[in-house]
XYZ file of C-alpha atoms in Angstrom:
684
model
C -0.109 -0.045 -0.246
C 1.448 3.596 -1.048
C 1.360 5.882 2.046
C 0.846 9.426 1.157
C 2.632 12.034 3.618
C 0.594 14.772 4.682
C 0.366 18.134 2.817
C 0.097 20.928 4.884
C -2.355 23.665 3.913
C -0.687 26.926 2.628
C -1.678 30.353 4.058
C 0.206 33.224 2.649
C 1.868 35.398 5.406
C 3.872 38.202 3.930
C 6.672 39.015 6.220
C 8.550 42.660 5.517
C 11.493 44.499 7.030
C 14.107 46.490 5.710
C 12.364 46.657 2.407
C 12.514 43.025 2.113
C 9.803 40.644 2.093
C 9.488 37.091 2.909
C 6.482 34.832 2.130
C 5.851 32.339 4.897
C 2.990 29.936 3.784
C 2.856 27.910 6.746
C 3.228 30.767 9.621
C -0.056 29.467 10.778
C 1.309 26.674 12.304
C 2.543 28.743 15.258
C -1.448 28.851 16.444
C -1.039 26.726 19.429
C -3.826 24.249 20.357
C -6.127 24.806 17.344
C -7.966 21.845 15.682
C -5.959 22.605 12.457
C -2.355 22.927 14.040
C -3.422 19.318 16.056
C -4.538 17.522 13.105
C -1.473 18.432 11.054
C 0.991 17.169 13.734
C -1.115 14.127 14.540
C -1.295 13.457 10.823
C 2.707 13.741 10.751
C 2.868 11.443 13.687
C 0.491 8.970 12.236
C 2.691 9.022 8.970
C 5.882 8.643 10.738
C 4.497 5.353 12.448
C 3.064 3.833 9.267
C 6.599 4.455 7.673
C 8.497 3.019 10.259
C 6.065 0.289 11.211
C 8.233 -2.378 9.690
C 10.795 -1.252 12.026
C 8.833 -1.453 15.039
C 10.045 -5.254 16.241
C 13.418 -4.052 15.636
C 12.968 -0.926 17.664
C 12.063 -3.126 20.646
C 14.923 -5.129 20.028
C 17.162 -2.085 20.404
C 15.474 -0.458 23.144
C 16.031 -4.095 25.155
C 19.340 -4.166 23.873
C 20.131 -0.785 25.178
C 18.115 -1.179 28.581
C 19.836 -4.474 29.169
C 23.440 -2.762 29.417
C 22.152 -0.341 32.229
C 22.572 -1.393 35.758
C 18.999 -0.936 36.841
C 19.252 -0.970 40.618
C 21.979 1.606 40.694
C 23.281 4.272 42.882
C 25.436 7.266 42.965
C 28.887 7.919 44.704
C 27.675 9.887 48.126
C 28.923 13.186 48.444
C 29.347 14.816 51.885
C 27.729 18.262 52.934
C 27.031 19.616 56.629
C 27.057 16.289 58.289
C 25.038 14.049 55.917
C 26.188 11.895 52.804
C 23.806 12.573 49.799
C 23.326 10.053 47.052
C 20.792 8.938 44.417
C 19.363 5.663 43.738
C 17.638 4.099 40.884
C 15.598 0.511 41.222
C 14.720 -2.254 38.882
C 12.212 -1.261 36.505
C 11.651 2.307 37.845
C 11.805 5.415 35.519
C 12.982 7.957 38.275
C 15.469 8.325 40.894
C 14.934 8.126 44.440
C 17.114 10.956 46.589
C 18.607 9.998 50.003
C 20.959 11.003 52.846
C 22.440 9.754 55.743
C 24.063 11.244 58.632
C 27.840 11.140 58.862
C 28.038 8.452 61.688
C 28.068 4.663 61.902
C 24.864 2.429 61.237
C 22.568 5.430 60.737
C 19.475 4.554 58.752
C 19.016 6.416 55.385
C 16.308 9.083 54.742
C 14.217 9.054 51.790
C 14.332 12.794 50.413
C 12.288 12.345 47.483
C 10.930 9.189 45.700
C 10.291 10.632 42.153
C 8.546 7.360 41.308
C 5.869 8.037 43.764
C 5.650 11.812 43.106
C 5.176 11.261 39.208
C 2.369 8.949 39.389
C -0.462 9.995 37.270
C 1.834 12.419 34.976
C 3.064 11.776 31.530
C 5.974 13.954 32.339
C 7.584 14.534 35.628
C 10.833 16.099 36.508
C 12.193 17.049 40.010
C 15.177 19.176 38.845
C 16.706 20.624 41.937
C 16.708 20.700 45.808
C 18.461 22.817 48.472
C 18.818 21.872 52.108
C 18.829 24.405 55.122
C 22.089 24.637 57.126
C 20.043 23.130 60.371
C 19.093 20.303 57.979
C 15.516 20.261 58.699
C 13.960 22.003 55.574
C 14.288 21.184 51.669
C 13.236 23.174 49.003
C 12.763 21.757 45.798
C 11.225 22.105 42.196
C 8.903 20.286 40.007
C 8.158 20.547 36.054
C 5.105 18.429 34.997
C 4.902 19.599 31.178
C 8.476 20.074 29.923
C 8.217 23.684 29.579
C 10.939 24.346 32.334
C 8.233 26.503 33.956
C 8.896 24.972 37.725
C 6.766 24.811 40.755
C 8.607 25.481 44.047
C 7.626 23.496 47.172
C 9.119 23.058 50.672
C 9.388 19.875 52.746
C 9.753 19.408 56.182
C 12.510 16.719 56.902
C 11.719 15.752 60.045
C 8.067 15.193 59.698
C 7.981 14.468 55.936
C 5.137 17.034 55.363
C 5.102 19.355 52.072
C 4.093 22.624 53.290
C 0.745 23.926 51.882
C 2.500 26.516 49.115
C 3.349 26.485 45.643
C 5.487 28.880 44.091
C 4.375 28.756 40.487
C 6.802 30.030 37.650
C 10.301 29.599 38.704
C 13.345 28.614 37.048
C 13.896 25.626 39.297
C 16.591 26.880 41.437
C 16.444 28.023 45.520
C 18.850 28.612 48.141
C 18.635 29.229 51.801
C 19.860 31.947 53.988
C 21.451 30.995 57.135
C 18.442 31.929 59.407
C 17.074 28.584 58.243
C 13.749 30.009 57.553
C 14.385 32.255 54.273
C 14.435 31.140 50.764
C 15.549 33.034 47.687
C 14.132 32.036 44.340
C 13.887 33.455 40.944
C 10.698 33.936 38.961
C 10.342 33.572 35.296
C 8.454 35.925 32.559
C 5.767 33.498 31.751
C 5.588 34.541 28.038
C 9.531 34.677 27.199
C 10.383 32.211 30.065
C 13.511 34.519 30.952
C 14.528 34.571 34.732
C 14.260 38.078 35.866
C 12.932 38.567 39.447
C 14.724 37.166 42.589
C 12.226 37.194 45.430
C 12.452 36.333 49.169
C 10.112 34.041 50.999
C 10.057 33.237 54.659
C 8.972 29.668 56.233
C 5.461 30.199 57.738
C 4.215 33.294 55.541
C 2.010 32.862 52.380
C 3.550 33.704 49.214
C 1.647 36.832 49.104
C 4.200 38.327 51.594
C 7.039 37.405 49.396
C 9.457 40.056 48.759
C 11.012 41.251 45.454
C 14.726 41.814 45.996
C 15.651 42.207 42.359
C 14.190 42.869 39.063
C 16.242 42.173 36.128
C 14.939 45.112 33.523
C 17.297 44.442 30.681
C 15.729 41.609 28.454
C 19.250 40.591 27.194
C 19.774 39.220 30.517
C 18.862 36.246 32.620
C 19.261 36.154 36.380
C 19.830 33.347 39.196
C 20.634 33.339 42.800
C 22.871 30.783 44.575
C 25.278 30.421 47.172
C 28.829 30.472 47.778
C 30.520 27.093 48.645
C 31.719 29.068 51.578
C 27.827 29.284 52.835
C 28.971 32.986 53.856
C 27.299 34.674 50.631
C 24.219 34.821 48.797
C 25.202 35.697 45.260
C 22.688 37.431 42.417
C 24.110 36.864 39.201
C 22.804 38.643 35.918
C 24.378 37.267 32.589
C 24.018 38.037 28.935
C 25.884 36.608 25.987
C 28.660 38.969 26.383
C 28.465 40.552 29.771
C 27.526 39.644 33.661
C 27.345 41.367 37.130
C 27.151 39.979 40.842
C 25.303 41.195 43.710
C 26.490 40.046 46.814
C 24.829 39.549 50.694
C 25.829 38.078 53.912
C 23.752 35.036 54.135
C 23.570 35.695 58.081
C 21.662 38.945 57.287
C 18.920 37.812 54.810
C 16.886 41.002 55.196
C 19.510 43.478 54.271
C 20.069 44.634 50.784
C 22.219 43.253 48.223
C 25.196 45.126 46.968
C 26.757 45.132 43.664
C 30.036 43.559 43.319
C 31.521 44.971 40.104
C 28.792 46.909 37.864
C 28.110 45.284 34.361
C 30.222 46.558 31.493
C 29.573 45.343 28.189
C 31.990 42.686 27.091
C 33.193 42.024 30.821
C 32.172 38.454 31.981
C 33.120 37.355 35.297
C 31.948 34.768 38.066
C 32.959 34.852 41.756
C 34.104 32.367 44.382
C 34.457 33.217 48.287
C 37.525 32.199 50.327
C 38.220 33.642 53.338
C 39.091 37.441 53.169
C 38.966 37.612 49.468
C 36.815 36.960 46.277
C 38.135 35.221 43.671
C 36.811 36.293 40.211
C 37.206 34.129 36.566
C 36.881 37.077 34.189
C 37.614 38.359 30.672
C 38.963 41.952 31.598
C 41.728 43.601 29.872
C 41.589 41.496 26.846
C 41.574 38.162 28.801
C 40.025 36.233 26.104
C 40.613 32.800 27.354
C 39.994 34.072 30.977
C 42.220 35.027 33.925
C 42.017 34.447 37.694
C 41.983 37.653 40.014
C 41.203 38.164 43.589
C 39.749 41.285 45.767
C 39.216 41.855 49.167
C 35.625 41.240 50.290
C 35.627 44.915 51.322
C 36.537 46.272 48.162
C 35.363 44.486 45.194
C 35.182 46.820 42.099
C 37.357 46.015 39.298
C 40.042 48.635 40.052
C 40.869 46.361 43.210
C 41.331 43.185 41.242
C 44.864 41.477 41.632
C 45.975 38.778 38.958
C 46.266 35.574 40.310
C 46.395 33.160 37.259
C 47.298 35.284 34.029
C 45.423 35.038 30.829
C 46.920 32.461 28.400
C 46.648 32.462 24.716
C 46.765 28.599 24.332
C 44.634 27.625 27.418
C 41.084 28.299 28.126
C 40.488 28.507 32.150
C 36.764 27.047 32.352
C 36.360 26.943 36.126
C 37.832 26.922 39.955
C 36.897 24.707 43.261
C 38.115 26.378 46.202
C 39.403 23.783 49.029
C 40.916 25.069 52.243
C 44.434 24.203 51.351
C 44.114 23.916 47.806
C 42.751 25.738 44.603
C 41.802 23.472 41.719
C 41.683 24.819 38.069
C 39.809 23.561 35.264
C 41.478 24.456 32.123
C 41.173 23.206 28.460
C 44.359 22.789 26.406
C 44.564 22.145 22.725
C 40.986 20.819 23.111
C 41.479 18.328 26.195
C 40.338 18.888 29.705
C 42.971 19.525 32.331
C 42.987 19.497 36.254
C 45.611 21.552 37.799
C 46.096 21.547 41.677
C 47.920 24.397 43.379
C 48.368 24.751 47.134
C 47.556 28.241 48.790
C 51.155 28.049 50.543
C 52.631 27.857 46.980
C 54.560 24.353 47.477
C 52.391 22.404 45.019
C 51.401 23.278 41.288
C 50.690 20.291 39.383
C 48.444 18.543 36.646
C 46.698 15.200 37.146
C 47.990 13.235 34.396
C 45.750 11.856 31.608
C 47.196 9.772 28.611
C 44.107 8.886 26.354
C 44.408 10.849 22.827
C 40.605 12.017 23.254
C 39.103 11.991 26.566
C 36.611 13.861 28.858
C 37.545 14.668 32.500
C 35.945 17.186 35.034
C 35.729 18.158 38.464
C 32.522 16.542 40.261
C 30.378 17.549 43.430
C 32.802 19.057 45.556
C 31.134 20.681 48.415
C 32.838 19.649 51.366
C 35.530 22.593 51.994
C 37.851 20.958 54.696
C 39.211 17.989 52.625
C 42.452 16.715 50.880
C 40.166 14.941 48.375
C 39.243 16.237 45.044
C 36.383 14.441 43.123
C 36.640 14.085 39.457
C 35.198 12.307 36.697
C 36.796 10.630 33.731
C 35.656 8.776 30.419
C 36.621 8.712 26.885
C 34.869 7.176 23.695
C 35.831 3.750 24.729
C 36.186 4.247 28.500
C 32.764 4.004 30.652
C 32.185 6.942 33.217
C 34.124 6.567 36.434
C 34.118 8.628 39.491
C 37.325 9.309 41.100
C 38.539 10.392 44.580
C 42.007 11.925 44.388
C 44.082 12.723 47.214
C 45.737 16.063 46.543
C 48.648 15.504 49.131
C 49.538 12.133 48.635
C 48.545 12.319 44.717
C 46.584 8.492 45.399
C 43.687 7.876 43.353
C 40.596 5.935 44.502
C 37.933 4.736 41.705
C 34.849 5.279 43.563
C 32.707 3.932 40.921
C 32.837 2.906 37.172
C 29.795 2.724 35.294
C 28.919 -0.906 34.680
C 27.980 -1.916 31.100
C 25.882 -4.857 31.715
C 25.006 -7.694 28.966
C 28.481 -9.422 29.071
C 29.364 -8.063 25.464
C 31.266 -5.212 25.996
C 35.102 -5.125 25.592
C 36.771 -2.051 25.784
C 39.891 -3.385 23.873
C 37.450 -4.174 21.070
C 37.088 -0.350 20.499
C 39.289 2.238 18.795
C 38.909 5.964 19.383
C 41.280 8.666 18.080
C 41.400 12.523 16.791
C 41.837 13.632 13.464
C 41.874 16.881 11.988
C 40.175 18.277 8.834
C 40.909 21.315 7.246
C 37.913 24.042 6.262
C 38.226 26.089 3.283
C 39.692 29.069 4.935
C 42.518 26.919 6.082
C 41.740 26.475 9.705
C 42.247 22.827 10.908
C 39.291 21.532 12.698
C 39.407 18.604 15.095
C 37.109 15.164 14.933
C 36.844 12.632 17.785
C 35.916 9.159 16.220
C 35.598 5.694 17.871
C 34.797 2.425 15.853
C 34.984 -1.253 16.444
C 38.106 -2.709 15.519
C 38.534 -4.665 12.487
C 36.941 -2.052 10.307
C 38.435 -1.003 6.884
C 38.725 2.164 5.463
C 37.590 1.282 2.124
C 34.586 3.707 1.986
C 31.800 1.066 2.638
C 31.381 1.872 6.459
C 28.045 3.864 7.701
C 29.082 6.972 9.620
C 27.321 9.123 11.990
C 28.724 12.507 12.150
C 27.307 14.730 15.177
C 27.723 18.292 15.613
C 26.362 21.431 17.715
C 28.572 24.286 17.214
C 27.026 27.113 19.364
C 26.684 29.286 22.444
C 30.644 28.148 23.358
C 29.295 24.487 24.372
C 31.828 21.840 23.764
C 30.433 18.325 22.898
C 32.875 16.320 24.882
C 34.338 12.754 23.209
C 32.336 10.842 26.074
C 31.269 7.223 26.452
C 27.606 5.996 25.603
C 26.156 2.547 26.401
C 23.458 3.383 23.839
C 25.853 3.954 21.279
C 27.480 0.554 21.263
C 24.089 -0.549 19.266
C 25.363 1.326 16.431
C 29.122 0.437 16.828
C 28.491 -3.205 17.007
C 26.384 -3.006 13.802
C 29.561 -1.556 11.729
C 28.649 2.160 12.498
C 31.676 4.840 12.814
C 30.944 7.424 15.129
C 32.503 10.945 15.095
C 31.960 14.429 16.701
C 32.818 17.623 14.572
C 34.431 20.023 17.153
C 33.683 22.970 15.009
C 33.749 26.669 15.563
C 30.967 28.000 17.792
C 31.925 25.739 20.535
C 35.041 26.398 23.105
C 36.871 23.229 22.148
C 40.018 25.267 21.598
C 39.224 28.052 23.437
C 37.262 31.183 23.334
C 38.545 32.448 20.222
C 37.164 29.146 18.729
C 33.491 30.310 19.960
C 33.873 33.911 18.786
C 34.780 32.808 15.156
C 31.855 30.723 14.917
C 29.004 33.084 15.845
C 27.613 36.659 14.923
C 28.840 37.559 11.525
C 31.105 34.655 11.441
C 28.312 31.611 12.048
C 29.007 30.016 8.742
C 32.211 29.049 9.657
C 29.996 26.576 12.106
C 28.552 25.284 8.818
C 31.371 24.794 6.697
C 33.730 23.340 9.274
C 31.150 20.558 9.612
C 30.809 20.046 5.836
C 34.682 20.212 5.742
C 34.825 17.260 8.397
C 32.151 15.516 6.155
C 34.179 15.657 3.070
C 37.320 14.446 4.997
C 35.633 11.546 6.390
C 34.908 10.549 2.740
C 38.108 11.599 1.360
C 40.094 9.477 3.791
C 37.549 6.437 3.156
C 35.848 6.229 6.581
C 32.623 6.304 4.600
C 31.194 7.613 1.548
C 28.095 9.723 0.414
C 26.054 6.664 0.566
C 26.949 5.876 3.976
C 27.419 9.236 5.806
C 24.879 10.388 8.220
C 24.399 13.743 10.092
C 22.913 14.415 13.415
C 22.292 17.747 15.527
C 19.927 19.139 17.948
C 18.504 22.372 18.766
C 21.146 24.931 17.427
C 22.381 21.371 16.113
C 19.444 21.322 14.115
C 20.151 24.463 12.599
C 23.492 23.180 11.628
C 21.684 20.030 10.029
C 19.259 22.461 7.993
C 21.998 24.535 6.669
C 24.030 21.526 5.945
C 21.268 20.210 3.980
C 20.823 23.079 1.846
C 24.430 23.563 1.180
C 25.521 20.267 0.853
C 22.763 17.711 0.757
C 24.581 15.450 -1.568
C 27.140 14.459 0.760
C 24.803 12.727 3.108
C 22.351 9.592 2.744
C 20.365 10.360 5.818
C 20.031 13.106 8.523
C 18.465 13.160 12.077
C 17.626 16.919 13.398
C 16.109 17.038 17.132
C 14.203 20.066 18.247
C 15.984 21.840 15.317
C 15.936 25.791 15.443
C 15.641 26.190 11.708
C 13.424 29.638 11.530
C 16.325 32.057 12.531
C 14.957 35.126 11.369
C 11.033 34.936 12.150
C 11.867 33.790 15.606
C 14.960 36.223 16.254
C 12.374 39.058 14.980
C 9.953 37.909 17.781
C 10.822 39.306 21.344
C 7.941 37.351 22.974
C 9.654 33.925 22.176
C 11.587 32.334 25.020
C 15.361 32.979 24.405
C 15.124 35.780 21.798
C 16.338 38.554 23.424
C 18.759 37.126 25.119
C 20.651 35.701 22.216
C 20.906 38.675 19.872
C 24.751 38.453 20.928
C 24.788 34.909 19.590
C 23.016 35.523 16.580
C 22.518 38.953 15.881
C 19.628 41.031 15.985
C 17.999 40.892 12.525
C 16.142 44.492 13.295
C 19.715 45.614 12.117
C 19.856 45.287 8.219
C 23.408 43.757 8.314
C 22.410 40.767 10.722
C 19.235 40.250 8.742
C 21.002 39.918 5.445
C 23.601 37.656 7.001
C 20.994 35.482 8.775
C 18.803 35.304 5.687
C 21.697 33.805 3.603
C 21.967 30.735 5.858
C 18.584 30.400 7.617
C 17.340 26.742 6.871
C 13.784 27.671 6.399
C 14.305 30.579 4.061
C 16.761 28.854 1.951
C 14.872 25.627 0.966
C 15.159 24.964 -2.833
C 13.476 22.666 -5.452
C 16.257 19.872 -5.101
C 17.156 16.541 -3.551
C 17.437 16.320 0.037
C 18.616 13.440 2.081
C 16.435 10.980 3.970
C 15.664 12.942 7.093
C 13.967 12.752 10.610
C 12.767 15.312 12.405
C 11.707 15.169 15.910
C 10.275 17.889 18.250
C 8.476 18.335 21.553
C 4.998 20.203 21.534
C 5.896 21.775 24.944
C 9.248 22.760 23.897
C 10.134 26.218 25.470
C 13.452 26.722 23.327
C 12.817 25.858 20.070
C 8.891 26.105 19.217
C 7.393 23.282 17.871
C 6.158 25.100 14.749
C 9.734 25.718 13.612
C 10.136 22.019 12.922
C 6.855 21.710 11.429
C 7.094 24.616 9.324
C 10.410 23.571 7.809
C 9.219 19.883 7.243
C 6.175 21.109 5.474
C 7.906 23.583 3.181
C 10.596 20.605 2.172
C 7.775 18.629 1.371
C 6.353 20.993 -0.886
C 9.642 21.658 -2.496
C 12.188 18.634 -2.354
C 12.418 16.719 -5.792
C 13.324 13.421 -4.436
C 11.626 10.314 -3.118
C 13.657 10.227 0.067
C 11.926 9.803 3.448
C 10.983 12.935 5.357
C 9.367 12.135 8.690
C 8.187 14.508 11.292
C 7.673 12.910 14.895
C 6.107 15.329 17.671
C 6.211 14.113 20.963
C 2.720 15.562 22.414
C 3.584 15.268 26.028
C 7.574 16.691 26.285
C 9.401 19.678 25.945
C 13.009 20.249 24.655
C 14.566 17.443 26.368
C 12.547 14.850 25.479
C 10.596 12.288 27.490
C 11.440 12.547 31.426
C 11.729 8.930 32.384
C 15.163 7.103 31.684
C 13.531 4.365 29.726
C 10.944 6.452 27.796
C 14.345 8.145 26.636
C 15.833 4.957 25.541
C 12.624 4.506 23.163
C 13.409 7.807 21.648
C 17.089 6.757 21.028
C 15.867 3.317 19.359
C 13.442 5.252 17.026
C 16.453 7.404 15.650
C 18.720 4.281 15.445
C 16.264 2.055 13.926
C 15.686 5.120 10.994
C 19.299 5.414 10.706
C 20.087 1.454 10.697
C 17.299 0.748 8.342
C 18.678 3.083 5.778
C 21.557 0.947 5.903
C 19.291 -2.133 5.712
C 20.407 -3.375 8.924
C 17.607 -5.063 10.812
C 19.455 -7.446 13.375
């Protein structure tokens, strides 16, 4: 039986600015919850299920295979905070975590803080995103999202009685922190239309929410605001951030009713974040041309930039990513030539050394290090062939203790059977672009291998070369997996990011295409077997690549793709828009409008052949609205000249991050893998 794809009705909408007219025949799809929109999305879902029906058994096999590798009854490594050990447990067959703690003494019974499995009963989507415990250990504030739109309700639980207080603070960003009086909570409200965190409030236990006090209103709509507590528990910190600028305000946590004071007034182009230690604040910042950031310190009484003294200078070849402060040590997270480094420095100057790593491509990062008075640094390590490990490192003796290594069940995984390496492509402008790659031993470079190339390339986010148990289902079936570390991320430092945004954004796309061509030229794969995948801003990447170099790819998976760049960035009522002018540009400025229009995927669809394509979205997505991928698919259907697959799947119950349960998310991956493997005629 021939299955015909849905055909979206056309309704002309003329969009005009800068004396330029764009005609959008599918603009009507942004009418959320209307019968015509729901009918179209449901028709696309039905078409997806019909076209993928022959893979249903295979999808179930993939799901069970991926699930079988997971240790279902699993527990995290406990971390110590304020006299308790905190940890998380997953139980056999259950979707959600259980959060627990145990007092720091022998034979103490564990306390269940939150059993999310019980809390999630009756919900299609449920996410407990964050919790904070008061210093007297009696209270916990926690936040819940039941829709996937990242609009969190804040609650308070009495940890002694188990009672959840009869208050619900709606429309928060999910984070909260306690003052040292054990009765005052600070939290951030979001704008319900744009979802921008913009107001910080103070709430006191025993009072209704109507008595909550607004302590700060971030009125600049290009900034987001958050509040958190210093590791020392001494200060409450309000931080306002835009893409290019930041500003902190501080308040002694012992006096929560006082007013916050500005740490350093915002200056466009100045980014900074602070940490407290004894009589000083330590400031990670990019002042005075420190593109890759430097570390300064300043007395707690004089925090303005004019008082900052340098601790670690700026280095052209090393990105300073973060610090962890301990009683006797300063731990610095760096990135050198794309690889993570952990540097340990003693305050007395007797120690300055790096933890050694010997892999060609890997991921290492400091972990949860809340305990201040300790010689133990906790960090994580993994690579594309090495499962995730939690390691405790004695900063004095250099002894390592692997607290936990991710178990890969099923009895089939042997790390020595896989190879990972880092290779380099060359972009059109001569820039060398790194690629992390992993594959099963024994693969021949003869162009016959299926290869999945993953990319993102925005916001300075680095896609780490990390381990994945689900990816084994591709590798064991002959796929090569590769990550293109393209400009727009920070893999090679802050200049790597700067060279892939605003009026340099096209470098991101050109880098990815250069990586694809290199992998074909070096016979890792061929155009008949090369696939691309990216999500969100990486979905934008997929859309541009399909327009510019569709002939290179046999298939593409675009998850929650940001593909209607101009229309979205011209609508300041949409979440994220105003805060991202410094990432993409403001199309109200003709220069940026013209540049965006030259690459915007939706605006550059042509009457030509496109690869087989799977597009996914979430109906409640707050970051990339569902209508962007829906419009994109509708227009592709109208103009493409091939008979290749074009599928749109909309999860009608979730948002940007997909399903909330750990097993439901595996089903999403199984669908995507089945799509790719089916194109390779692999069904076993």
